PDB file of C-alpha atoms and ligand atoms in Angstrom:
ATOM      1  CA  UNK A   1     -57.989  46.859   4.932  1.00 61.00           C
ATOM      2  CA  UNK A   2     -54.918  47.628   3.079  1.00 64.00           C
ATOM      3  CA  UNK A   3     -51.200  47.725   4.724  1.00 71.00           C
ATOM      4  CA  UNK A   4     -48.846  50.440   3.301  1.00 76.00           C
ATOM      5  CA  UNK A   5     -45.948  48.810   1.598  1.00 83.00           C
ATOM      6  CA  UNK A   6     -42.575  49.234   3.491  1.00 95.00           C
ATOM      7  CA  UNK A   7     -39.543  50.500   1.178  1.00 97.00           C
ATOM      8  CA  UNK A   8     -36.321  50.256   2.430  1.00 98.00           C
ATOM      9  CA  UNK A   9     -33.590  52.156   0.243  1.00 98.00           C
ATOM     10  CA  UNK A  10     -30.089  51.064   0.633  1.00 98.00           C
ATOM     11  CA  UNK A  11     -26.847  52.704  -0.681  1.00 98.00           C
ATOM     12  CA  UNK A  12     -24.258  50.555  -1.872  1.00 98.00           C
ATOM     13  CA  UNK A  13     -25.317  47.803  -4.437  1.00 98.00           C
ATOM     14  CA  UNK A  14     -22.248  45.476  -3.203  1.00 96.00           C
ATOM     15  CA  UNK A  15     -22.131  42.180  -2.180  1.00 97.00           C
ATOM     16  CA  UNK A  16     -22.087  43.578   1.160  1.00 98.00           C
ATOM     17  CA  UNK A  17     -25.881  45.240  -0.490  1.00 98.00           C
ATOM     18  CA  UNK A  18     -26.879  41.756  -1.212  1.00 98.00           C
ATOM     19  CA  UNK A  19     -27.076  40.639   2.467  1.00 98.00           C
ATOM     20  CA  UNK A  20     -28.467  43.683   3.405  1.00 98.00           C
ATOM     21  CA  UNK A  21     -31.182  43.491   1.241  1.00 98.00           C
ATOM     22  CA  UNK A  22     -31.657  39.738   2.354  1.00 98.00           C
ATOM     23  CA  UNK A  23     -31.746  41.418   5.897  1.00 98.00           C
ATOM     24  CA  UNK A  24     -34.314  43.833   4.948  1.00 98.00           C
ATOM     25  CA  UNK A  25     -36.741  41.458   3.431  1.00 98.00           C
ATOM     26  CA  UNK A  26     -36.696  39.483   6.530  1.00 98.00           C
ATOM     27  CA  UNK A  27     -37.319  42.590   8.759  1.00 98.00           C
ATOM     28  CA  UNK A  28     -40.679  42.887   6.775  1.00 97.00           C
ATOM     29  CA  UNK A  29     -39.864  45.151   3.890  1.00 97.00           C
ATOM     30  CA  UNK A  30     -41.877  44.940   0.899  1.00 95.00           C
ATOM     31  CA  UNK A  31     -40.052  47.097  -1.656  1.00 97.00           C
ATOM     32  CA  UNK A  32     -36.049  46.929  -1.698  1.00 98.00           C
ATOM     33  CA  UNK A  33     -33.917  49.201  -3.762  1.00 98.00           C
ATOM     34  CA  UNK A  34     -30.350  50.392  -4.623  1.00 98.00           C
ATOM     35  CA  UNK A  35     -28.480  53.511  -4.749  1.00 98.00           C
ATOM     36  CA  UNK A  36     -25.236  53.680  -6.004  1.00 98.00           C
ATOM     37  CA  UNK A  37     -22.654  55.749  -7.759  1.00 97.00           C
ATOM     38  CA  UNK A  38     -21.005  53.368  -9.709  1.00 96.00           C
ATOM     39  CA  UNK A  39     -23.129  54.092 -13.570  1.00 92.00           C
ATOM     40  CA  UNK A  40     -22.244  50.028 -13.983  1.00 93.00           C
ATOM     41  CA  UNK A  41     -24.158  49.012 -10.670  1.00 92.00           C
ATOM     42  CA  UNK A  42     -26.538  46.429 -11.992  1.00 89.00           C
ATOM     43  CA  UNK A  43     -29.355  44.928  -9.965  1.00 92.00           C
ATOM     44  CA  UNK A  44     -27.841  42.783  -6.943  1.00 94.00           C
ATOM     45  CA  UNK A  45     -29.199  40.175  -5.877  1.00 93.00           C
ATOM     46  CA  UNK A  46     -32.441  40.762  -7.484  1.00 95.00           C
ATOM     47  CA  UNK A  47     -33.277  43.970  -6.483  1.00 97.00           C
ATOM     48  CA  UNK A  48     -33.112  47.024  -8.412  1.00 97.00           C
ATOM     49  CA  UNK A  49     -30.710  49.942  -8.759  1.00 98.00           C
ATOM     50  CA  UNK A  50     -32.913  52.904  -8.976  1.00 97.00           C
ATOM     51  CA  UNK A  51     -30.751  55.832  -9.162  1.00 97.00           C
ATOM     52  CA  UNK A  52     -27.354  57.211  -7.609  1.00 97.00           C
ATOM     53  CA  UNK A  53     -26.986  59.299  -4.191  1.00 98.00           C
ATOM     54  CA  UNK A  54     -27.892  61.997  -6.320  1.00 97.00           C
ATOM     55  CA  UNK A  55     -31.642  60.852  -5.683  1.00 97.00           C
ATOM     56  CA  UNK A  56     -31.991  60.375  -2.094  1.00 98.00           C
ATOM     57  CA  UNK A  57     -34.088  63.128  -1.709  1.00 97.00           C
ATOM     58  CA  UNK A  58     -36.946  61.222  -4.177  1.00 97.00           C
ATOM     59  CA  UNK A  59     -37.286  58.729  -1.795  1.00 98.00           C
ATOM     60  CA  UNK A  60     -38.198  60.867   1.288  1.00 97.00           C
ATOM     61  CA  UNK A  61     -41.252  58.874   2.022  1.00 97.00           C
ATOM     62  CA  UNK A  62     -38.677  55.554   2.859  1.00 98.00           C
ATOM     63  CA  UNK A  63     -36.414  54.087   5.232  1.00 98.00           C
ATOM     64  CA  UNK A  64     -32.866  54.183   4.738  1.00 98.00           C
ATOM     65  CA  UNK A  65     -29.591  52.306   5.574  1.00 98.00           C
ATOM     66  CA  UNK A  66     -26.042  52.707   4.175  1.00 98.00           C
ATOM     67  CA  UNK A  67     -24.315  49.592   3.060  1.00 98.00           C
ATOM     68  CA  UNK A  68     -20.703  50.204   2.221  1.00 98.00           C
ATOM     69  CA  UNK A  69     -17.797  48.696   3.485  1.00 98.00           C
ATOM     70  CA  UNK A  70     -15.399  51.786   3.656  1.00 98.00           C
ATOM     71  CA  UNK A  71     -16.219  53.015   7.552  1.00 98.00           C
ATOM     72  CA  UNK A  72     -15.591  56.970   6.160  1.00 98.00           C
ATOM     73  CA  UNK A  73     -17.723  56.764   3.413  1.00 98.00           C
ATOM     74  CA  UNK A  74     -20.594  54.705   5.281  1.00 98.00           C
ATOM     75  CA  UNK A  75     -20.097  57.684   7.683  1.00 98.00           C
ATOM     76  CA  UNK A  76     -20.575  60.567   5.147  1.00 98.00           C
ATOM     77  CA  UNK A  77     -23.539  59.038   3.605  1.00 98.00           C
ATOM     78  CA  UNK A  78     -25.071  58.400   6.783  1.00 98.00           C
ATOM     79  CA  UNK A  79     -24.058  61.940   7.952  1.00 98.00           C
ATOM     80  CA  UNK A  80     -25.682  63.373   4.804  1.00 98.00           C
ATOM     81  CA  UNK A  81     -28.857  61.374   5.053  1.00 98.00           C
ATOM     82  CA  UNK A  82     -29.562  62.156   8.790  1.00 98.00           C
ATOM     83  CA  UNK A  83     -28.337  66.261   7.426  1.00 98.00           C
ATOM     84  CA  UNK A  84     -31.396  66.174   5.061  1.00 97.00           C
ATOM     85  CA  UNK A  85     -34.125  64.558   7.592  1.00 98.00           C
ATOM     86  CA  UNK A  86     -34.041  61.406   5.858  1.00 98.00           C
ATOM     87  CA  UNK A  87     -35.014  58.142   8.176  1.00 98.00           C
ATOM     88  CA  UNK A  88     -32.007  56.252   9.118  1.00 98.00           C
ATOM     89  CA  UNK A  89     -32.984  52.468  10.273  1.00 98.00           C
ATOM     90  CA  UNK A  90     -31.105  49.717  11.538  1.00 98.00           C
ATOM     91  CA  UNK A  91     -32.234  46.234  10.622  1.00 98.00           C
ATOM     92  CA  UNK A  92     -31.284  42.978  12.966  1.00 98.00           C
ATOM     93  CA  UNK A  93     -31.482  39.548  11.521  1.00 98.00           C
ATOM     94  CA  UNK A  94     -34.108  37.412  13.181  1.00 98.00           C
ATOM     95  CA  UNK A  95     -31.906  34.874  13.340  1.00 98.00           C
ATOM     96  CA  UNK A  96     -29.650  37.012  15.335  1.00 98.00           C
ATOM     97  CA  UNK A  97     -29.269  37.072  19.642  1.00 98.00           C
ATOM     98  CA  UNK A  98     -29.508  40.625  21.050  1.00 98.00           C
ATOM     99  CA  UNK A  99     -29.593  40.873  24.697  1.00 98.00           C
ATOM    100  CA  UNK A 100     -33.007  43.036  25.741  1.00 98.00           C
ATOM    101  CA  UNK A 101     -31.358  45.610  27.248  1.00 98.00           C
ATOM    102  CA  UNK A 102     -28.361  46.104  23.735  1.00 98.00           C
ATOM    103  CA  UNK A 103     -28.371  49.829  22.632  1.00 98.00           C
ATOM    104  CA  UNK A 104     -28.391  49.483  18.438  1.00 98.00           C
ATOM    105  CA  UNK A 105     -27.892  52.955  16.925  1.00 98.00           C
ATOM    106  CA  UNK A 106     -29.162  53.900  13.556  1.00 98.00           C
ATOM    107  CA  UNK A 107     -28.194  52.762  10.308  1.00 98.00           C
ATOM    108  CA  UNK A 108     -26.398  49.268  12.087  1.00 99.00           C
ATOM    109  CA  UNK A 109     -27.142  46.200  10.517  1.00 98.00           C
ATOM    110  CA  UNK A 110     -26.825  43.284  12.510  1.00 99.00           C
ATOM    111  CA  UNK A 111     -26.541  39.549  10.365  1.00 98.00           C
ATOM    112  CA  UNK A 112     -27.643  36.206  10.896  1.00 98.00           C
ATOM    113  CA  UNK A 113     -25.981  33.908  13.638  1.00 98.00           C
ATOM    114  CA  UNK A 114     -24.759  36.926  16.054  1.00 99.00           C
ATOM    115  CA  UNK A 115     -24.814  36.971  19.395  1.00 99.00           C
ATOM    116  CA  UNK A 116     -24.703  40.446  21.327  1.00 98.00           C
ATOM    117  CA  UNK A 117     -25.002  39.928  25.000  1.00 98.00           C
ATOM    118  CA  UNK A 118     -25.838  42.351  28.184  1.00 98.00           C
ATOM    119  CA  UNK A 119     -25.039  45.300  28.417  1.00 98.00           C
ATOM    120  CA  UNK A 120     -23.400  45.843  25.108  1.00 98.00           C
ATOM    121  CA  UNK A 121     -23.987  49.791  23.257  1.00 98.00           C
ATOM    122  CA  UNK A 122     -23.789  49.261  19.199  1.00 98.00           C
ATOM    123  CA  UNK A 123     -23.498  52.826  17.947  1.00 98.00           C
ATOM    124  CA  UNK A 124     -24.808  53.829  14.699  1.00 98.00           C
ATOM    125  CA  UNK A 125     -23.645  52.492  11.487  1.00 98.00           C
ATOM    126  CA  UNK A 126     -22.040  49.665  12.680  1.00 99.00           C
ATOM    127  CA  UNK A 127     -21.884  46.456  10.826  1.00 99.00           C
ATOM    128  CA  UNK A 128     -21.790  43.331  13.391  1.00 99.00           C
ATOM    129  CA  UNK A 129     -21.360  40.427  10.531  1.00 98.00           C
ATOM    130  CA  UNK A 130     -22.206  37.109  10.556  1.00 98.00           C
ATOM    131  CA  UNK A 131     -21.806  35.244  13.134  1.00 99.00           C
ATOM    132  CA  UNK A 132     -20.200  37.592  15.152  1.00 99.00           C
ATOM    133  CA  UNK A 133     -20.366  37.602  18.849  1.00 98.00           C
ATOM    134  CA  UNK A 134     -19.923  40.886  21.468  1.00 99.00           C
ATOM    135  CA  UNK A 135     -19.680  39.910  25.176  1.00 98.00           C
ATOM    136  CA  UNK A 136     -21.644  41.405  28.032  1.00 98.00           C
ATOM    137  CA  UNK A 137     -20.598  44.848  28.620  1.00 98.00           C
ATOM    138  CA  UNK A 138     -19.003  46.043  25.377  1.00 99.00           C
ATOM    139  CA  UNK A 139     -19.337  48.943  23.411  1.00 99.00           C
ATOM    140  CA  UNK A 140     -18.962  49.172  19.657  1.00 99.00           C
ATOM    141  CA  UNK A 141     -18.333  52.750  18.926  1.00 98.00           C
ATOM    142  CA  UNK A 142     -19.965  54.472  15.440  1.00 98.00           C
ATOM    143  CA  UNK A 143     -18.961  53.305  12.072  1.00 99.00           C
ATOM    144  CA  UNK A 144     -17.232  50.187  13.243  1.00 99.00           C
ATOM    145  CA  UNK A 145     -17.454  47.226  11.725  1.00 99.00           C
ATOM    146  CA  UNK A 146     -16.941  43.859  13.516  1.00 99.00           C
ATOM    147  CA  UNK A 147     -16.066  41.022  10.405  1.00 99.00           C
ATOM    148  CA  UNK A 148     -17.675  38.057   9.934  1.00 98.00           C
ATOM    149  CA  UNK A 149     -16.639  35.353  13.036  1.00 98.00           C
ATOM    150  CA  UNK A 150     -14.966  37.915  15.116  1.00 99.00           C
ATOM    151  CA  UNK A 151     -15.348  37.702  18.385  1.00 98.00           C
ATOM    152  CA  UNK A 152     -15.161  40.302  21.108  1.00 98.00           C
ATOM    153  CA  UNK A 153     -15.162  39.058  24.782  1.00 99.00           C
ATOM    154  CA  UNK A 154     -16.439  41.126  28.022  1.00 98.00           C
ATOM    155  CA  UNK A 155     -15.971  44.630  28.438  1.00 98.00           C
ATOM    156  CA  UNK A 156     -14.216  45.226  25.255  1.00 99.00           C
ATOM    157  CA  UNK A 157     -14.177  48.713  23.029  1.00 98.00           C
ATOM    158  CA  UNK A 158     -13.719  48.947  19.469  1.00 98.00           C
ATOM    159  CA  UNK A 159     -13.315  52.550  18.570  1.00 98.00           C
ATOM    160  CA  UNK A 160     -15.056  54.605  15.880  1.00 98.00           C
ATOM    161  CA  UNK A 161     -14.523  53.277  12.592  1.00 98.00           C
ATOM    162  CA  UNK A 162     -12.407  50.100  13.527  1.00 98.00           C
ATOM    163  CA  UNK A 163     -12.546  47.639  11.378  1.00 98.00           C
ATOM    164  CA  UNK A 164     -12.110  43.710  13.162  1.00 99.00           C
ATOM    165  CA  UNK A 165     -11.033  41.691  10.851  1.00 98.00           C
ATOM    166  CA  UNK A 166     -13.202  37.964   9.366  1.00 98.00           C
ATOM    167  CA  UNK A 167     -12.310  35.438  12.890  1.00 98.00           C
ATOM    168  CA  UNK A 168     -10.127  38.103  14.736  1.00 99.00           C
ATOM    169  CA  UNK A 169     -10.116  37.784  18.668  1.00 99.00           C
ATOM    170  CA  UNK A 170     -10.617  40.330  21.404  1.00 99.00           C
ATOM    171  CA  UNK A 171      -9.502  39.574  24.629  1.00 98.00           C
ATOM    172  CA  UNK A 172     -11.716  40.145  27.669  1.00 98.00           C
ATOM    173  CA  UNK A 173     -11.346  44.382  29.290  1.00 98.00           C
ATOM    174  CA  UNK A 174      -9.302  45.586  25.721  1.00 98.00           C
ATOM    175  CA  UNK A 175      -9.596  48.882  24.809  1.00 98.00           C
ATOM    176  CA  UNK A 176      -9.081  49.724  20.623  1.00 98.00           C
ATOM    177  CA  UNK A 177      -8.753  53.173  19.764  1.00 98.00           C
ATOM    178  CA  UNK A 178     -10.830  54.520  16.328  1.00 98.00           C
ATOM    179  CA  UNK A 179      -9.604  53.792  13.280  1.00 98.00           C
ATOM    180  CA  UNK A 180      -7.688  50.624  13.860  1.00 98.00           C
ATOM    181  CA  UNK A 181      -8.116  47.500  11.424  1.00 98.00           C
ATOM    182  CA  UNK A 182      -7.667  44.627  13.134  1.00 98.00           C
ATOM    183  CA  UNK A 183      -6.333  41.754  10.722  1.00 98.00           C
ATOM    184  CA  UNK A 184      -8.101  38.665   9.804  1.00 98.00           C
ATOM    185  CA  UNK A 185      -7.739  36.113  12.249  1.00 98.00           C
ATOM    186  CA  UNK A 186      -5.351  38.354  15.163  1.00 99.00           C
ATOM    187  CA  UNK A 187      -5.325  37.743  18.595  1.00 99.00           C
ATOM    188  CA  UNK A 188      -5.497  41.394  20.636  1.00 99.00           C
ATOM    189  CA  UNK A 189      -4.539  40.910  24.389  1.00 98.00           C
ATOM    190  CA  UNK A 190      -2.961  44.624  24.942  1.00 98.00           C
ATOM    191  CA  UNK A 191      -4.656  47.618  24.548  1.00 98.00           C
ATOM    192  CA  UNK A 192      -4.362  49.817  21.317  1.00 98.00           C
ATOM    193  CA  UNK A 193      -4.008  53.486  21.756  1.00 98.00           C
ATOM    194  CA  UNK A 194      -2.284  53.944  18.035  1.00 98.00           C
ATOM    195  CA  UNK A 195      -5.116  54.130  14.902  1.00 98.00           C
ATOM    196  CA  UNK A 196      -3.071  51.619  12.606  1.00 98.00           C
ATOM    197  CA  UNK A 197      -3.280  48.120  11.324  1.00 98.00           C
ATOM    198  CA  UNK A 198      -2.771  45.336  13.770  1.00 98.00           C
ATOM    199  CA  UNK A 199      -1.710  41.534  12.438  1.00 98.00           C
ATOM    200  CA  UNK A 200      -1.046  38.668  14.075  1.00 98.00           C
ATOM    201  CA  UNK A 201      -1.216  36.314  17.278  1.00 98.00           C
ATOM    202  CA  UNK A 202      -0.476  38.378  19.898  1.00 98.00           C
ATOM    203  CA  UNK A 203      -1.664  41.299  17.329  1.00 98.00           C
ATOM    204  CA  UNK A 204       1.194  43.533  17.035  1.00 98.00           C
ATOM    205  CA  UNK A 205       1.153  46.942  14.755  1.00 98.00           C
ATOM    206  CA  UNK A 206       2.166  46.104  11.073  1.00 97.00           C
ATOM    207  CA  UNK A 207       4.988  47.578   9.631  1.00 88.00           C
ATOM    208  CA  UNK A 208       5.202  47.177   5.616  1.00 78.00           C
ATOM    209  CA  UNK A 209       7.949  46.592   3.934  1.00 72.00           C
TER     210      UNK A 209
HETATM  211  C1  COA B 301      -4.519  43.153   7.698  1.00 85.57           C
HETATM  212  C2  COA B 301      -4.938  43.480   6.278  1.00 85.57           C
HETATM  213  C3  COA B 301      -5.913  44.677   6.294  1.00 85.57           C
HETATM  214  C4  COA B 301      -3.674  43.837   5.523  1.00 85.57           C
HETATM  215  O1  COA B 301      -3.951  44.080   4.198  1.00 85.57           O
HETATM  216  P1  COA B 301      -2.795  44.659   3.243  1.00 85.57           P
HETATM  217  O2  COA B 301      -2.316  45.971   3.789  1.00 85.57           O
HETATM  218  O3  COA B 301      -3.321  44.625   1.857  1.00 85.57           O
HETATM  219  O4  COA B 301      -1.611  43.636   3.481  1.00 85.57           O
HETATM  220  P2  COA B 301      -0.872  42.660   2.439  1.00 85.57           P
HETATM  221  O5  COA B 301      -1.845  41.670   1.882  1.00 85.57           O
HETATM  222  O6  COA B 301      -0.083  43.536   1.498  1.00 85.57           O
HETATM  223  O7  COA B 301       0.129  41.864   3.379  1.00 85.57           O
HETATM  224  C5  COA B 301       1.275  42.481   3.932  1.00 85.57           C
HETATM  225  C6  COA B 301       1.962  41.431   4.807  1.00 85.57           C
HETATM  226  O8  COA B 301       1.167  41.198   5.982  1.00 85.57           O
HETATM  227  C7  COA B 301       0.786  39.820   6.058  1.00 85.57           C
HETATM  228  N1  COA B 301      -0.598  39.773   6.516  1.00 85.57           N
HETATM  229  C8  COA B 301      -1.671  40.335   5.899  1.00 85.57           C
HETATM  230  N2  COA B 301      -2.780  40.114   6.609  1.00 85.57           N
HETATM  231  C9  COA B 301      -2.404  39.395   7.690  1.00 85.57           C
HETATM  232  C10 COA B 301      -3.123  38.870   8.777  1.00 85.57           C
HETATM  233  N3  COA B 301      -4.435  39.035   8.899  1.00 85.57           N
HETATM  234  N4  COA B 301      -2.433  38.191   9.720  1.00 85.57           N
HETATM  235  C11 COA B 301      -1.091  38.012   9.604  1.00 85.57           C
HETATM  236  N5  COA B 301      -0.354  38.503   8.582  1.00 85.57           N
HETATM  237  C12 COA B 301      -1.014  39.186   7.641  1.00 85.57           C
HETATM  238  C13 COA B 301       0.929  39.292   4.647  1.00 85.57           C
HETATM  239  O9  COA B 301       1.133  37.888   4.648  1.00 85.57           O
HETATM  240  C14 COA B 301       2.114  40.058   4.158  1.00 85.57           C
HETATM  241  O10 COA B 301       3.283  39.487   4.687  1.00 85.57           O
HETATM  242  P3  COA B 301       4.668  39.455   3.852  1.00 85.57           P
HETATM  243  O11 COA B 301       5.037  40.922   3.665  1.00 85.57           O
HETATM  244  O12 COA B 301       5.588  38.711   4.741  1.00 85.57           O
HETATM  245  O13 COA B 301       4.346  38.774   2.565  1.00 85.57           O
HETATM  246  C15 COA B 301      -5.657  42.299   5.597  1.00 85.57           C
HETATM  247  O14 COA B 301      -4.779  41.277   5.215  1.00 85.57           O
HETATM  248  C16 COA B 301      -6.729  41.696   6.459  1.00 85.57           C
HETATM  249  O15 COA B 301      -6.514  40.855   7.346  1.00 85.57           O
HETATM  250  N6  COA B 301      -7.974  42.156   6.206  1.00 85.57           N
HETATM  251  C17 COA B 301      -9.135  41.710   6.875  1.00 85.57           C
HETATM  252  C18 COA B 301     -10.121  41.136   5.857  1.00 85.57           C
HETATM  253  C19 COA B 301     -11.418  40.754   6.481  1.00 85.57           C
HETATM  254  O16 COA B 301     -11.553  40.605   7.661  1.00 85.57           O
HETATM  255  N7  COA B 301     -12.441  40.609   5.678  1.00 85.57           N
HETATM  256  C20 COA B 301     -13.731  40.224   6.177  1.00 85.57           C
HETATM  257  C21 COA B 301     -14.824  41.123   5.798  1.00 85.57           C
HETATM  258  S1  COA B 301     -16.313  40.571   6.536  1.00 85.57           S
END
């Protein structure tokens, strides 16, 4: 007996693509190929860039997940593949720690070394990086993306589309609104009700000069 190949597409031939491609292959995916809209994308990685997001709609027979760093963008594309009945999958590293009861939406991708604990809700087309860890009890709203290292404690919320930046810090019970960016390596121990970047230890708003 023969088992159907598994084909993965993935949008976004970054290096970003790279470990999501990685990630695919090790959640059993046969066949692993690039969209993207740049007419420069060469293959990444060593897998193929077969066409732009033009061509989504040739590959209706495979899975799909959106790998771009830019939370709006990862957003449209995922809005416009779920709009055209396309399958939407998230992929978690084996090497990764998730909790049996952790909601993970569609189109999340969760890397090697993180640890999601009890209770937590991971909406869809998240990014939890490498090595991240998300205490009991959080929820990570849609389209964030928690950096590399970052680490949220208990009963925290990162909004839709928040970015937490490579080693940032979450206190324990913090609410972040959406669309925050939380600078690499801040401390957050207030609450942010204000979309807006946040540096710093205590993370305060930053004001450019
Ligand atoms: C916060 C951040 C978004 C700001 O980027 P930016 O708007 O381009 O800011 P700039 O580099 O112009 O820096 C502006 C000022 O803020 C300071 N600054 C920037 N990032 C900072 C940070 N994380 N903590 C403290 N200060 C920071 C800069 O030193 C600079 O100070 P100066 O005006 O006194 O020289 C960015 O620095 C950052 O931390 N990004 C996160 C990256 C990351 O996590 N990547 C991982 C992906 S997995």
């Amino acid at each position: 007996m023969t088992t159907a190949k598994r084909k993965i597409v993935i949008i976004g031939a970054s290096g970003h693509g790279k470990v999501v491609a990685d990630l695919a292959k090790k959640n059993g995916y046969d066949d692993v190929v690039f969209l993207d809209d740049n007419p420069n994308a060469g293959a990444n990685g060593g897998f193929r860039v077969v066409g732009t997001t033009r061509d989504v709609s040739r590959f209706a027979e495979c899975d799909f997940i959106v790998a771009i760093g830019a939370a709006r963008v990862r957003e449209r594309l995922q809005t416009r593949l779920l709009d055209a009945n396309l399958r939407v999958v998230s992929l978690i590293h084996p090497n990764a720690v998730v909790a049996d009861d952790c909601v993970v939406g569609p189109g999340t991708a969760v890397m090697a070394g993180v640890v999601i604990n009890p209770s937590v809700r991971i909406g869809a087309g998240c990014i939890v990086n490498t090595a991240a860890s998300v205490d009991h009890d959080c929820v990570v709203e849609d389209f964030a993306h928690i950096s590399v290292g970052a680490r949220l404690a208990g009963t925290v919320s990162a909004g839709a589309r928040s970015w937490i930046g490579i080693g940032a810090t979450i206190s324990n019970n913090i609410k972040i609104c959406a669309d925050c960016t939380i600078g690499a390596g801040a401390v957050v121990v207030k609450d942010i009700d204000e979309p807006g970047v946040y540096v710093g230890v205590p993370a305060r708003k930053m004001v450019k000069r």
